[in-house]
PDB file of C-alpha atoms in Angstrom:
ATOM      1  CA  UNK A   1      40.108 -59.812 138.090  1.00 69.00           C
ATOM      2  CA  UNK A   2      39.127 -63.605 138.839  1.00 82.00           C
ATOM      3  CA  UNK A   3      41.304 -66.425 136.850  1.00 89.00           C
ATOM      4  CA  UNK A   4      38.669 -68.653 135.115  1.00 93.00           C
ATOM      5  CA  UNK A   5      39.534 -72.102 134.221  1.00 95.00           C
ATOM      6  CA  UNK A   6      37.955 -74.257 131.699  1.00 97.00           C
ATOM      7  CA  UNK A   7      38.017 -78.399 131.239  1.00 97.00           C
ATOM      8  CA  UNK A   8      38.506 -79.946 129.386  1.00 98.00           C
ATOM      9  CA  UNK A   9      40.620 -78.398 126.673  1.00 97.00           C
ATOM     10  CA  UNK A  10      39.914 -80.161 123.760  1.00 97.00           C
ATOM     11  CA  UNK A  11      36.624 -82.894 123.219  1.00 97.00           C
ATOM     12  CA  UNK A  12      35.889 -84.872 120.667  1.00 97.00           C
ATOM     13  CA  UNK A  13      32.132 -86.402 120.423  1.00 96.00           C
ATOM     14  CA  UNK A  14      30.354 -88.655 117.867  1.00 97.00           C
ATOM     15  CA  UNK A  15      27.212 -86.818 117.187  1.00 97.00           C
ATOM     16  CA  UNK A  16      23.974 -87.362 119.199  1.00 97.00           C
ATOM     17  CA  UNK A  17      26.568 -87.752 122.455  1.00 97.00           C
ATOM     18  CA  UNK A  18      26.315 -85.802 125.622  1.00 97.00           C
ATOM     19  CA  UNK A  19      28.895 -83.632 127.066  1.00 96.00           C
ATOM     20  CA  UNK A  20      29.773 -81.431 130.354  1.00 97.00           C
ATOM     21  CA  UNK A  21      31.749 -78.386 130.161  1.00 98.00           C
ATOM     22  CA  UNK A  22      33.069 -77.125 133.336  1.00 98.00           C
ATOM     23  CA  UNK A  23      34.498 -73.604 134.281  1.00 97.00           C
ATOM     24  CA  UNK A  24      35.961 -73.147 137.698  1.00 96.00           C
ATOM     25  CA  UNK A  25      36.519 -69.247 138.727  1.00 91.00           C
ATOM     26  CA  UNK A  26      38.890 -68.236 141.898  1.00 90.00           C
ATOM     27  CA  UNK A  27      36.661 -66.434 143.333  1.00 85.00           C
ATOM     28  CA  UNK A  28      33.233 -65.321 143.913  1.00 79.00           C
ATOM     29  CA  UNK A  29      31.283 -64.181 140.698  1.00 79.00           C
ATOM     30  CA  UNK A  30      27.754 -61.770 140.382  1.00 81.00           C
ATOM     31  CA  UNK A  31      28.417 -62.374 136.321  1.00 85.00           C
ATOM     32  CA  UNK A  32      28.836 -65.526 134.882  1.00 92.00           C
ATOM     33  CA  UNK A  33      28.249 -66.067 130.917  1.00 95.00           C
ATOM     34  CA  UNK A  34      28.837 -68.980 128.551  1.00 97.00           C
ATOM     35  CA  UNK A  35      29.892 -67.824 125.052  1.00 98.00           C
ATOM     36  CA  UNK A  36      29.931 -70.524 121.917  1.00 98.00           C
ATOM     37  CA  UNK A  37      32.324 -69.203 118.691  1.00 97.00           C
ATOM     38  CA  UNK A  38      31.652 -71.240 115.846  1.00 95.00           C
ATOM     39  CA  UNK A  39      33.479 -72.505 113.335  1.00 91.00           C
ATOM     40  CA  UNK A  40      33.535 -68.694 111.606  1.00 92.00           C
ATOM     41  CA  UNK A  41      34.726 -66.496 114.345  1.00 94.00           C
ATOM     42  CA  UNK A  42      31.288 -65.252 115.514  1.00 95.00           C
ATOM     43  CA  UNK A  43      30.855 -65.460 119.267  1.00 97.00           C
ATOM     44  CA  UNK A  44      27.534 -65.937 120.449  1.00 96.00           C
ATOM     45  CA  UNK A  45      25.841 -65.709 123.627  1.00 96.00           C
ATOM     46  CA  UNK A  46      24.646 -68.746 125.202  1.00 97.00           C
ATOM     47  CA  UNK A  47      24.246 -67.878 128.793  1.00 97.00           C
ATOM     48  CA  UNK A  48      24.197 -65.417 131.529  1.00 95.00           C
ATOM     49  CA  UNK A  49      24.118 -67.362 134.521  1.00 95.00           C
ATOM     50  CA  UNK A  50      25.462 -66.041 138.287  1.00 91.00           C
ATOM     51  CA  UNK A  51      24.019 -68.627 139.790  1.00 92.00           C
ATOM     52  CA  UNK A  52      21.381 -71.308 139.445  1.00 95.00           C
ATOM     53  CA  UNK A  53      20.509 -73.418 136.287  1.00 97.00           C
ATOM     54  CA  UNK A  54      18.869 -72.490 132.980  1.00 97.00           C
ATOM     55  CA  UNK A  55      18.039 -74.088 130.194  1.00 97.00           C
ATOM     56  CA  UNK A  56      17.338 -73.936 126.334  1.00 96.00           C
ATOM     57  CA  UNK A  57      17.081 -76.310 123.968  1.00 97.00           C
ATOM     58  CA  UNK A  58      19.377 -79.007 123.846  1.00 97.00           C
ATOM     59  CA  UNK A  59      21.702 -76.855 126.542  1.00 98.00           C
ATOM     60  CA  UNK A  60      21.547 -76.105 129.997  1.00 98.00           C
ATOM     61  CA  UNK A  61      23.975 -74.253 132.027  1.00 98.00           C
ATOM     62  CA  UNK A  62      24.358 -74.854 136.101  1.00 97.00           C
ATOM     63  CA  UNK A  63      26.242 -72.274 138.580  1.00 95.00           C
ATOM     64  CA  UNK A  64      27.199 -73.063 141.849  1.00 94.00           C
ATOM     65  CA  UNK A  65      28.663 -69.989 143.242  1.00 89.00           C
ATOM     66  CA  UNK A  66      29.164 -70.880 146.498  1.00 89.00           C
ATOM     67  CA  UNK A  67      31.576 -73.543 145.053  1.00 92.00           C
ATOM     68  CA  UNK A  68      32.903 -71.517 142.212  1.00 92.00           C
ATOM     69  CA  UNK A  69      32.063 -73.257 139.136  1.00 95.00           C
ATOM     70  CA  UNK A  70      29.563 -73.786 136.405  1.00 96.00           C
ATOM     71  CA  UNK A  71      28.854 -76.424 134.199  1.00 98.00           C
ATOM     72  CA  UNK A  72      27.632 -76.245 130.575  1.00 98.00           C
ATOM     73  CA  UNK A  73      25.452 -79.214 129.404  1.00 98.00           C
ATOM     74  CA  UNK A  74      25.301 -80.331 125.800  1.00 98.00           C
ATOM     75  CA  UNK A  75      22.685 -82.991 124.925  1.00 97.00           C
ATOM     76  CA  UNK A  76      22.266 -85.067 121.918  1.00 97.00           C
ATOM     77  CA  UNK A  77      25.432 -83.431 120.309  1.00 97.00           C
ATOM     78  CA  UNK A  78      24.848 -82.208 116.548  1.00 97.00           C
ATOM     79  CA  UNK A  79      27.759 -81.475 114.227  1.00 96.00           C
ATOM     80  CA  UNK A  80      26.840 -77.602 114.184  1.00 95.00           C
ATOM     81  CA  UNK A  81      27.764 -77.451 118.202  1.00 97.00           C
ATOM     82  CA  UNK A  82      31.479 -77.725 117.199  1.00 97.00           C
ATOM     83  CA  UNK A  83      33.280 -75.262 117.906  1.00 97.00           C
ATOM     84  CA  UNK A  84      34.900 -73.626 121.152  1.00 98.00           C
ATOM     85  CA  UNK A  85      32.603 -72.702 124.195  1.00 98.00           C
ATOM     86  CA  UNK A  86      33.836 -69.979 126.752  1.00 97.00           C
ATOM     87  CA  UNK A  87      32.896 -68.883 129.650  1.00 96.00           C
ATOM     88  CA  UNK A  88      33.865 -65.072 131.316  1.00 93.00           C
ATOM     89  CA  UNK A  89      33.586 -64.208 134.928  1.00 87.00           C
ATOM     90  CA  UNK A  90      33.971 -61.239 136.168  1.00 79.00           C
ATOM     91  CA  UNK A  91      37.411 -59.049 135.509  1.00 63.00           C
ATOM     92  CA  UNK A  92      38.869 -56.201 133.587  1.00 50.00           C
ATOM     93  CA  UNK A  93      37.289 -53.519 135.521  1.00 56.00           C
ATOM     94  CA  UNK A  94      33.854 -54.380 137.074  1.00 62.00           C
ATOM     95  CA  UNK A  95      32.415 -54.302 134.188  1.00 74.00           C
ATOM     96  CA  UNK A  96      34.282 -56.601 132.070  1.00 80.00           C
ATOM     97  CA  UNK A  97      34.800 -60.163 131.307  1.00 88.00           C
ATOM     98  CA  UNK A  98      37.829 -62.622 131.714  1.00 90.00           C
ATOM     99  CA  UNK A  99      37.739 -65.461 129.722  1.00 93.00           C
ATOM    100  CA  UNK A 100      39.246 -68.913 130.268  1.00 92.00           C
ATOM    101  CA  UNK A 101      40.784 -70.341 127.725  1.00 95.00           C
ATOM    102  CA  UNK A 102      38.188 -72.554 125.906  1.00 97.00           C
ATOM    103  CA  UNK A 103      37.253 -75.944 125.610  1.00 98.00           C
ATOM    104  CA  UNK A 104      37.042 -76.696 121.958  1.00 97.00           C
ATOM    105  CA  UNK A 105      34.088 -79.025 120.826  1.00 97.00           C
ATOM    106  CA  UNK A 106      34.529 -81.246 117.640  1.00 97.00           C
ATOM    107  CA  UNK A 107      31.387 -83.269 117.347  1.00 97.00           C
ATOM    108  CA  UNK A 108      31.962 -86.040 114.834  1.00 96.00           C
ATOM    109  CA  UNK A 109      29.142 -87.308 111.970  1.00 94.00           C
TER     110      UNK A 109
ATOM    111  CA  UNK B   1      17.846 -55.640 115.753  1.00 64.00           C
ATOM    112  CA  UNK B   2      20.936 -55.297 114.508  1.00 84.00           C
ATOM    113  CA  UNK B   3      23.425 -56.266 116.430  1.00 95.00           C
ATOM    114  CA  UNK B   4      27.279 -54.718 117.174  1.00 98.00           C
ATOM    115  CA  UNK B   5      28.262 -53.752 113.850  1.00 98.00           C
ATOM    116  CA  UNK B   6      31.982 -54.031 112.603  1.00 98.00           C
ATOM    117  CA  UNK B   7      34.168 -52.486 110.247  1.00 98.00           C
ATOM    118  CA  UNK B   8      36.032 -53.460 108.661  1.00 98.00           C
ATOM    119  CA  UNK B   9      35.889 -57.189 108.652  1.00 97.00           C
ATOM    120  CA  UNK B  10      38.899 -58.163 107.347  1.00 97.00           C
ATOM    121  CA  UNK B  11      42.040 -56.045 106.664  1.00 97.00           C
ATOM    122  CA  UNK B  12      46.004 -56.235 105.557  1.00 98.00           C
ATOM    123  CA  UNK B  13      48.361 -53.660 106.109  1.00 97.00           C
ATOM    124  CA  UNK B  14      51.471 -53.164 106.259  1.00 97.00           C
ATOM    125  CA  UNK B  15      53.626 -52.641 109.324  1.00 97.00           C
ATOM    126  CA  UNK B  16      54.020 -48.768 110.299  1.00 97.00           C
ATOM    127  CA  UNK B  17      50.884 -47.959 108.819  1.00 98.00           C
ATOM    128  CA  UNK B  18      47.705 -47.017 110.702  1.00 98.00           C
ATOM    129  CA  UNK B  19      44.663 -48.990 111.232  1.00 98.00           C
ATOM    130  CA  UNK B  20      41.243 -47.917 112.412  1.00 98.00           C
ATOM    131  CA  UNK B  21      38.822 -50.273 113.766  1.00 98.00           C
ATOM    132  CA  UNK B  22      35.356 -49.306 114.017  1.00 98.00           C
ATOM    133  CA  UNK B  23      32.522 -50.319 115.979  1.00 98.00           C
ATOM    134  CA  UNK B  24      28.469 -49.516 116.351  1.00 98.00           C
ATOM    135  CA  UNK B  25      26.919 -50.961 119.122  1.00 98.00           C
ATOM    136  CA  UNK B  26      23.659 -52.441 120.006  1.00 97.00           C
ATOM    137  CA  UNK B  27      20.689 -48.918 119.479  1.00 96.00           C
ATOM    138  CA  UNK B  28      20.379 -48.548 123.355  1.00 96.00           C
ATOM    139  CA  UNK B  29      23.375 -49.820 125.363  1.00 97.00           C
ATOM    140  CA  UNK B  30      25.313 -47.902 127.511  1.00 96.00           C
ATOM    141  CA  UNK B  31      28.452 -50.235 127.440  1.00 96.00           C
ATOM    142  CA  UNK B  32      31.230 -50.506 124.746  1.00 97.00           C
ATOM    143  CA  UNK B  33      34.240 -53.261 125.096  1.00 96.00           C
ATOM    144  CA  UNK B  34      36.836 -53.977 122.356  1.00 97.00           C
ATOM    145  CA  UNK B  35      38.435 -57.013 123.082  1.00 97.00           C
ATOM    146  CA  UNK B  36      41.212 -58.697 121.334  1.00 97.00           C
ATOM    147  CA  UNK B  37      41.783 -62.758 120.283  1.00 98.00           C
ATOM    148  CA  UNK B  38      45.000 -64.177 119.692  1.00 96.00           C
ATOM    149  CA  UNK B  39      46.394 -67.577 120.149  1.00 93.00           C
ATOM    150  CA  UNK B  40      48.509 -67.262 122.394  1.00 92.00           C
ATOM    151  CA  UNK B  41      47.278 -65.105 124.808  1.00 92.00           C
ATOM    152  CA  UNK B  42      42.953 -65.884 124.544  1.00 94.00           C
ATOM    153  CA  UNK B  43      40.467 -63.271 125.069  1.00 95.00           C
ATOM    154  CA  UNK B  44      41.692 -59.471 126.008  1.00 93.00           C
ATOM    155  CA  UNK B  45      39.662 -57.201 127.726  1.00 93.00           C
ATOM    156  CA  UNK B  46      41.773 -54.091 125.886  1.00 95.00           C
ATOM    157  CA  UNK B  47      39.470 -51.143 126.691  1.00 95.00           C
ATOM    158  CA  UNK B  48      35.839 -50.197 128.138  1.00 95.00           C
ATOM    159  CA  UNK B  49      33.203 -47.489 127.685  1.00 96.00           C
ATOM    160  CA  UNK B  50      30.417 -46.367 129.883  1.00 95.00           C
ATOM    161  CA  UNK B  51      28.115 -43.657 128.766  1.00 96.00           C
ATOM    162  CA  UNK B  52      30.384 -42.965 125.860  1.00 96.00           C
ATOM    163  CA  UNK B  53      33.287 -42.279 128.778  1.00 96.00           C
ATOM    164  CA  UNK B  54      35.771 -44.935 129.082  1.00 95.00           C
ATOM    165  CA  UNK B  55      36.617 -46.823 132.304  1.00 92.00           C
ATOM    166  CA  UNK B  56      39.631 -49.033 132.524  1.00 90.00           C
ATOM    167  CA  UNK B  57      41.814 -48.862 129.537  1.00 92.00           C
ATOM    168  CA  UNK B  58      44.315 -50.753 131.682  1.00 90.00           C
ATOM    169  CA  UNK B  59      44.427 -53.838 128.650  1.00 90.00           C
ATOM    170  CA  UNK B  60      45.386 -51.560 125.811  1.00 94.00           C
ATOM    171  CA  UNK B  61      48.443 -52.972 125.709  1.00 88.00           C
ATOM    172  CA  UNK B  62      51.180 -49.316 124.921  1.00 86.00           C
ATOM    173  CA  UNK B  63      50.915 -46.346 123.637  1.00 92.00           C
ATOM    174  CA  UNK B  64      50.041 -47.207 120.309  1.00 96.00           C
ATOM    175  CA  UNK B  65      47.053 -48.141 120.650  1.00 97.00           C
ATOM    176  CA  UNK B  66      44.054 -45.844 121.516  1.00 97.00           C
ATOM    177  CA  UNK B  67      40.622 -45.950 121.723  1.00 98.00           C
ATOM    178  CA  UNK B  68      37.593 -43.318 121.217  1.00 98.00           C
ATOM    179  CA  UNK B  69      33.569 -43.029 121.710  1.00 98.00           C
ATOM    180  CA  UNK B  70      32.869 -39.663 120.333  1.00 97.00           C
ATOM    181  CA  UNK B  71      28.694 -40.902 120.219  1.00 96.00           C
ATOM    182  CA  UNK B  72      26.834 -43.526 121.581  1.00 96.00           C
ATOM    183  CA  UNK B  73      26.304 -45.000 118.068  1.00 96.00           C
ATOM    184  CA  UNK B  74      30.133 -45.197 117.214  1.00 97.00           C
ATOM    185  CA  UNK B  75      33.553 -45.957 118.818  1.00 98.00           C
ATOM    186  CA  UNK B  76      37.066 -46.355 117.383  1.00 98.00           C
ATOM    187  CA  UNK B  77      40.090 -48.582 118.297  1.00 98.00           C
ATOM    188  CA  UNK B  78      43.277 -47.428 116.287  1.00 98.00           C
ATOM    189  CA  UNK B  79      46.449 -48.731 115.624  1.00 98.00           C
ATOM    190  CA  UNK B  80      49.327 -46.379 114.790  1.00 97.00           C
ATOM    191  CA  UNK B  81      52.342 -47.611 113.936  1.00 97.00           C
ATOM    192  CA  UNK B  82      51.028 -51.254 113.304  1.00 97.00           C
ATOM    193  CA  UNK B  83      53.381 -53.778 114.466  1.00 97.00           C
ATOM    194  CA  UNK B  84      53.250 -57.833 113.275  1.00 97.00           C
ATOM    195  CA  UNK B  85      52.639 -58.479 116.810  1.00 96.00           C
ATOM    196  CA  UNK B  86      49.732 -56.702 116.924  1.00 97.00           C
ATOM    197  CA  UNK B  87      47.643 -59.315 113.987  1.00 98.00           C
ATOM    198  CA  UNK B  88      44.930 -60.818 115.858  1.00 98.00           C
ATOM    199  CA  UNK B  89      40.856 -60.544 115.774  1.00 98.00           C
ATOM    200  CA  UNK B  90      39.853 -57.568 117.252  1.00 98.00           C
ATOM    201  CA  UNK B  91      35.783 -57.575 119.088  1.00 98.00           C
ATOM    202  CA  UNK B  92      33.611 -54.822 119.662  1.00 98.00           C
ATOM    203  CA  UNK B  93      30.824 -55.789 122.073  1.00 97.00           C
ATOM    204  CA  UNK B  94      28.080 -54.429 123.630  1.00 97.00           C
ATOM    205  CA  UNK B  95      25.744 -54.514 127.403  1.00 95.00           C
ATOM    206  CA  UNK B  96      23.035 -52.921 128.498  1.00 94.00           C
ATOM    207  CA  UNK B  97      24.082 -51.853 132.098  1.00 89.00           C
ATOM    208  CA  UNK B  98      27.104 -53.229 133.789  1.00 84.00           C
ATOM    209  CA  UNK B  99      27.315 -56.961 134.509  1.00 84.00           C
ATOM    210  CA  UNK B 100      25.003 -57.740 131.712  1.00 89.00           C
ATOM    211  CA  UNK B 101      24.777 -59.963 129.440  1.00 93.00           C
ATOM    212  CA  UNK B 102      27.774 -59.082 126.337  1.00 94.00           C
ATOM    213  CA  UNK B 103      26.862 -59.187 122.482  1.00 96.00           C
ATOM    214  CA  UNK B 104      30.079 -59.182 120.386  1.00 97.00           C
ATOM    215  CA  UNK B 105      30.531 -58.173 116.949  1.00 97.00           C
ATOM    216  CA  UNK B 106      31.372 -60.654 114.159  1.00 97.00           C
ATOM    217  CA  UNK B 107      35.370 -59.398 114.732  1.00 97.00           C
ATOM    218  CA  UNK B 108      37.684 -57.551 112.890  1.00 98.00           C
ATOM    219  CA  UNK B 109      40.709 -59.686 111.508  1.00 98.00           C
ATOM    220  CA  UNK B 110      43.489 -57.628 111.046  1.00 98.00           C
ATOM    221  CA  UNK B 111      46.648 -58.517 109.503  1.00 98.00           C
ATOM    222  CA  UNK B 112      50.400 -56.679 109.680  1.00 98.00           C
ATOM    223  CA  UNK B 113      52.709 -57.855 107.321  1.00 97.00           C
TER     224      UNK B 113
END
């Protein structure tokens, strides 16, 4: 499987900031997804984004596959976006994710 | 819809005894994966079903761990003997076709004293 690596580690926001995520794979992906665990455990699916850019809400997520990254966007930052944010390329069979390691999120009141 | 269902959510046990994990996935998807979170080592890929058949169970990591999918409704991950080392959060998740998009389970935390 690919290595995936995520930047930054840790971030710390006031709320109503912006923030990029960034997750750079080693090599080419056809299965890219962002994942967001919250404070409880639960991991929820954000994105599934190979390539190109899609958005909802108050996030947006950007692949460049040719270049082997994506970015995710966060705008207006709101203390329930805390949390860490994952992303999984392809890995673990050709089915599977691998995950980087996570950039964890604490968004400030 | 329900979503992957867990059980059970949270557990304690005592080292050397057996634990079952147990998973229903999404009605309708042909893909199982039980992952496991720890600290120090992330996200695991441990085991994968297709069709009820599993794929790559090249993550479980020995022979004490083992994995089933008698149905396409239910699928087992079990732990016998349970070591310390082996206390993390365990994920079921769930895909429609391969290299789709993956809906976890709220986790099972399991704990071996």
């Amino acid at each position: 499987g690919i290595q995936v690596e995520q930047s930054p580690p840790d971030l710390i926001l006031q709320e109503g900031a912006n923030s990029t995520l960034r997750c750079n794979f080693s090599d080419s992906v056809n299965n890219l997804q962002w994942f967001h665990q919250n404070p409880w455990g639960q991991l929820i699916n954000l994105f599934y984004i190979p390539s190109g850019t899609k958005q909802n809400g108050r996030l947006s997520a950007t692949t460049v596959a040719t270049e082997r990254y994506s970015l995710l966007y966060i705008s207006s930052s709101q203390t329930t976006d805390s949390g860490v944010y994952f992303c999984g390329g392809p890995g673990g069979g050709a089915d599977g994710l691998t995950f980087g390691k996570g950039t964890h999120l604490i968004i400030q009141p | 819809d329900a979503g992957v269902i867990q059980s059970p959510r949270h557990e304690v046990t005592e080292m050397g005894q057996e634990v079952t994990l147990r998973c229903k996935p999404i009605s309708g998807h042909d893909y199982l994966f039980w992952y496991r979170q720890t600290m120090m080592r992330g996200l695991e890929l441990l085991i994968y079903f297709n069709n009820n058949v599993p794929i790559d169970d090249s993550g479980m990591p020995e022979d004490r761990f083992s994995a089933k999918m008698p149905n396409a409704s239910f699928s087992t991950l079990k732990i016998q003997p349970s070591e310390p080392r082996d206390s993390a959060v365990y994920f079921c998740a769930s895909s429609l076709g391969g290299g789709n998009t993956i809906y976890f389970g709220e986790g099972s935390w399991l704990t071996v004293v």
